Amino acid sequence: MRIVRAKNYDDMSRKAANIIAAQVTLKPDCVLGLATGSTPIGTYKNLVAAYEAGDLDFSQVKTYNLDEYRGLPGDHDQSYRYFMNVNLFDHVNIDKANTHVPDGLMEDYEAACAAYDAAVAAAGHQDLQLLGIGNNGHIGFNEPCDSFIKGTHCVDLTESTIQANSRLFDSIDDVPRQAYTMGIGTIMAAKSVLVIANGDAKAQAVHDMCFGPIVPSCPASILQLHPNCVVVADEAALALCPAE
Ligand code: PGA
């Protein structure tokens, strides 16, 4: 696991976008695993700017997102499909048919989750998986629990996640209590992983991810076992980590 120190959010966002841009440049038909949340918004802005400058071509890129709230349709303004359209897909030359976000309205969800994993595998797995990290150490919506769950599955969100995400909803009662998420096995199968984190609220989680025991109570800690994982984090998020 390699740690890249960024000065602040903007610096983190530029560095992360540069890594993703290099992936798209080197392999124009790459498979990107993508993330939502506040953290990647600046990264996506930088990718859009690079596209507008003529430096990036997304026409052959395929994407698979980590997660989606259960029960939200893709046109709901808090759904992750909507987030991806608004923050990235609507602004670059990606073919929307090549973009995939778990369907929040899937009916036979066990079959649909298995099909999602099969599709990621059939695409050759993610060349690069972008991840944020939750205050509680979650990746995707793999919440702290007793075991690492391998495949895409339905999760009950923890109070801490519901609380953290309520800032984006009119009221905490509107936050869905469940979500679909890629499992740890699906994430770990990515050829490379890029974790981004900023702000002091993430400091403990970033420390535990990089230096704590590898335990499902901190799902991100499994990334210590990934052969090609880069963490780009700002000073505040790295405050509890050793200096070098
Ligand atoms: P955030 O969420 O980027 O909104 O902080 C990160 C996450 O929960 O993975």
XYZ file of C-alpha atoms and ligand atoms in Angstrom:
253
model
C 0.000 0.000 0.000
C 1.496 3.268 -1.101
C 0.533 6.579 0.542
C 0.674 9.791 -1.471
C 0.381 12.938 0.645
C -1.709 15.770 -0.717
C -1.731 19.299 0.642
C -5.497 19.710 0.636
C -8.698 18.626 -1.104
C -7.838 20.292 -4.407
C -4.391 18.756 -4.465
C -5.844 15.329 -3.608
C -8.407 15.715 -6.392
C -5.796 16.684 -8.997
C -3.466 13.855 -8.033
C -6.287 11.294 -8.109
C -7.560 12.560 -11.461
C -4.034 12.361 -12.882
C -3.790 8.700 -11.860
C -7.172 7.897 -13.454
C -6.270 9.940 -16.553
C -3.056 7.947 -16.927
C -5.081 4.724 -16.777
C -7.491 5.919 -19.486
C -4.617 7.165 -21.650
C -2.619 3.957 -21.363
C -5.639 1.699 -21.899
C -8.447 3.541 -23.702
C -10.827 0.579 -23.304
C -10.148 0.195 -19.598
C -12.653 -0.808 -16.939
C -13.004 1.745 -14.150
C -14.647 0.975 -10.826
C -16.149 4.247 -9.652
C -17.264 5.724 -6.348
C -19.710 8.362 -5.166
C -19.761 10.672 -2.148
C -18.315 14.097 -1.445
C -14.704 12.966 -1.773
C -14.581 12.157 -5.525
C -16.482 15.236 -6.740
C -13.259 17.229 -7.244
C -11.591 14.252 -8.922
C -14.452 14.026 -11.412
C -14.302 17.799 -12.025
C -10.632 17.442 -12.956
C -11.413 14.538 -15.296
C -14.135 16.585 -16.995
C -11.658 19.470 -17.392
C -9.089 17.115 -18.915
C -11.735 15.818 -21.321
C -12.762 19.361 -22.271
C -9.117 20.222 -22.872
C -8.961 17.343 -25.351
C -6.639 15.262 -23.191
C -8.980 12.352 -22.437
C -11.242 10.109 -24.475
C -13.846 8.046 -22.628
C -15.493 6.588 -25.721
C -14.270 3.055 -25.038
C -14.202 3.167 -21.231
C -16.487 0.875 -19.235
C -17.469 1.717 -15.672
C -18.932 -0.231 -12.752
C -19.991 1.696 -9.684
C -19.601 0.408 -6.175
C -23.048 0.845 -4.762
C -26.575 2.195 -4.800
C -29.258 2.870 -2.227
C -31.918 0.189 -2.129
C -35.276 1.569 -3.210
C -34.066 4.698 -5.009
C -34.705 4.900 -8.763
C -31.853 6.154 -10.947
C -33.564 9.503 -11.516
C -33.843 10.267 -7.772
C -31.503 13.156 -7.027
C -29.846 11.232 -4.180
C -29.361 8.033 -6.159
C -25.834 7.173 -7.100
C -26.786 6.729 -10.773
C -27.978 10.342 -10.728
C -24.760 11.436 -8.972
C -22.614 9.783 -11.625
C -24.575 11.309 -14.485
C -24.418 14.798 -12.995
C -20.795 14.704 -11.832
C -19.145 12.813 -14.682
C -21.059 10.889 -17.331
C -23.105 13.815 -18.692
C -19.934 15.829 -19.269
C -17.635 13.402 -21.090
C -17.925 11.265 -24.221
C -18.653 8.037 -22.388
C -21.292 5.730 -23.870
C -23.937 5.502 -21.116
C -24.545 1.899 -22.180
C -21.023 1.194 -20.909
C -21.750 2.675 -17.472
C -23.120 0.441 -14.748
C -24.524 1.243 -11.322
C -26.353 -1.390 -9.257
C -30.089 -0.958 -9.781
C -31.683 0.314 -6.568
C -34.996 -1.174 -7.651
C -33.734 -4.692 -8.470
C -36.394 -7.227 -7.548
C -34.730 -10.593 -7.280
C -31.747 -8.920 -5.710
C -29.669 -12.005 -4.989
C -29.742 -12.954 -8.668
C -29.187 -9.347 -9.738
C -26.207 -8.953 -7.388
C -24.684 -12.183 -8.703
C -25.250 -10.922 -12.257
C -23.452 -7.665 -11.375
C -20.399 -9.596 -10.163
C -20.524 -11.790 -13.254
C -20.623 -8.703 -15.482
C -17.598 -7.173 -13.739
C -15.725 -10.445 -14.141
C -16.781 -10.819 -17.794
C -15.455 -7.298 -18.452
C -12.086 -8.524 -17.152
C -12.388 -6.887 -13.691
C -11.616 -3.272 -12.903
C -8.294 -2.006 -14.222
C -8.599 0.700 -11.600
C -11.025 0.854 -8.689
C -11.582 4.297 -7.143
C -12.664 4.232 -3.483
C -13.620 6.726 -0.826
C -13.578 5.622 2.784
C -16.310 6.079 5.371
C -15.649 7.588 8.797
C -16.221 4.074 10.103
C -13.778 2.443 7.666
C -16.344 1.248 5.152
C -15.505 0.890 1.465
C -18.405 0.930 -0.937
C -21.141 0.185 1.563
C -19.249 -2.694 3.155
C -19.941 -1.670 6.719
C -17.922 -2.854 9.742
C -19.126 -6.367 10.548
C -17.993 -9.830 11.601
C -16.733 -11.075 8.258
C -15.610 -9.834 4.868
C -18.450 -10.450 2.408
C -17.124 -11.367 -1.031
C -19.789 -10.633 -3.603
C -22.213 -7.840 -4.367
C -24.935 -7.924 -1.720
C -27.585 -6.002 0.165
C -26.464 -4.320 3.405
C -28.125 -2.649 6.349
C -26.501 0.744 6.738
C -25.071 1.553 10.163
C -26.317 4.495 12.215
C -22.977 6.237 11.643
C -23.368 6.017 7.849
C -27.031 7.074 7.963
C -26.009 10.033 10.096
C -23.070 10.962 7.824
C -25.193 10.753 4.664
C -28.213 12.562 6.108
C -26.550 15.874 5.209
C -27.585 15.255 1.624
C -31.245 14.461 2.346
C -34.067 16.743 3.558
C -34.260 14.771 6.788
C -32.549 11.783 8.337
C -35.792 9.818 7.951
C -35.404 10.085 4.178
C -32.034 8.277 4.158
C -32.516 4.723 2.867
C -31.677 2.106 5.509
C -30.277 -0.407 3.028
C -28.017 -0.373 0.000
C -26.508 -2.684 -2.595
C -22.747 -2.790 -2.631
C -19.941 -4.561 -4.422
C -18.444 -6.989 -1.961
C -14.880 -7.065 -0.708
C -13.947 -9.854 -3.138
C -15.255 -7.858 -6.111
C -13.259 -4.829 -4.981
C -10.088 -6.819 -4.254
C -10.217 -8.390 -7.726
C -9.442 -4.966 -9.230
C -5.982 -4.782 -10.801
C -5.294 -1.499 -9.045
C -7.029 0.416 -6.283
C -6.975 4.169 -5.654
C -8.330 5.324 -2.288
C -8.950 9.025 -1.754
C -9.603 10.689 1.606
C -9.630 14.187 2.987
C -10.466 15.939 6.219
C -9.926 15.130 9.876
C -13.161 13.132 10.164
C -11.368 10.436 8.121
C -8.118 10.422 10.108
C -8.904 7.419 12.315
C -10.309 5.385 9.435
C -7.283 6.179 7.241
C -4.918 5.191 10.044
C -6.764 1.922 10.654
C -6.938 1.166 6.920
C -3.194 1.596 6.469
C -1.731 0.560 9.830
C -4.391 -1.271 11.836
C -5.057 -5.000 12.016
C -6.741 -6.535 8.957
C -10.189 -7.065 10.396
C -13.767 -6.823 9.070
C -14.536 -4.274 11.782
C -12.482 -1.946 9.536
C -13.377 -3.221 6.037
C -10.819 -0.933 4.349
C -7.992 -2.672 6.235
C -8.211 -5.577 3.745
C -6.605 -3.228 1.208
C -3.272 -3.794 2.977
C -3.333 -7.142 1.170
C -3.949 -5.647 -2.266
C -0.813 -5.825 -4.437
C -1.399 -2.452 -6.101
C -3.178 0.000 -3.832
C -2.450 3.732 -3.664
C -3.941 6.017 -1.017
C -4.051 9.716 -1.909
C -5.000 11.672 1.195
C -4.631 15.192 2.495
C -2.723 16.232 5.601
C -5.827 16.255 7.805
C -6.808 12.702 6.820
C -3.206 11.562 7.396
C -2.886 13.288 10.770
C -2.842 10.025 12.754
C -0.498 8.181 10.368
C 3.273 8.051 10.857
C 4.999 10.886 8.979
C 6.833 8.573 6.556
P -17.745 10.781 1.455
O -18.083 9.263 1.631
O -16.863 10.871 0.258
O -19.062 11.453 1.238
O -17.052 11.226 2.693
C -17.058 8.329 1.469
C -17.620 6.951 1.695
O -18.544 6.817 2.496
O -17.126 6.014 1.060
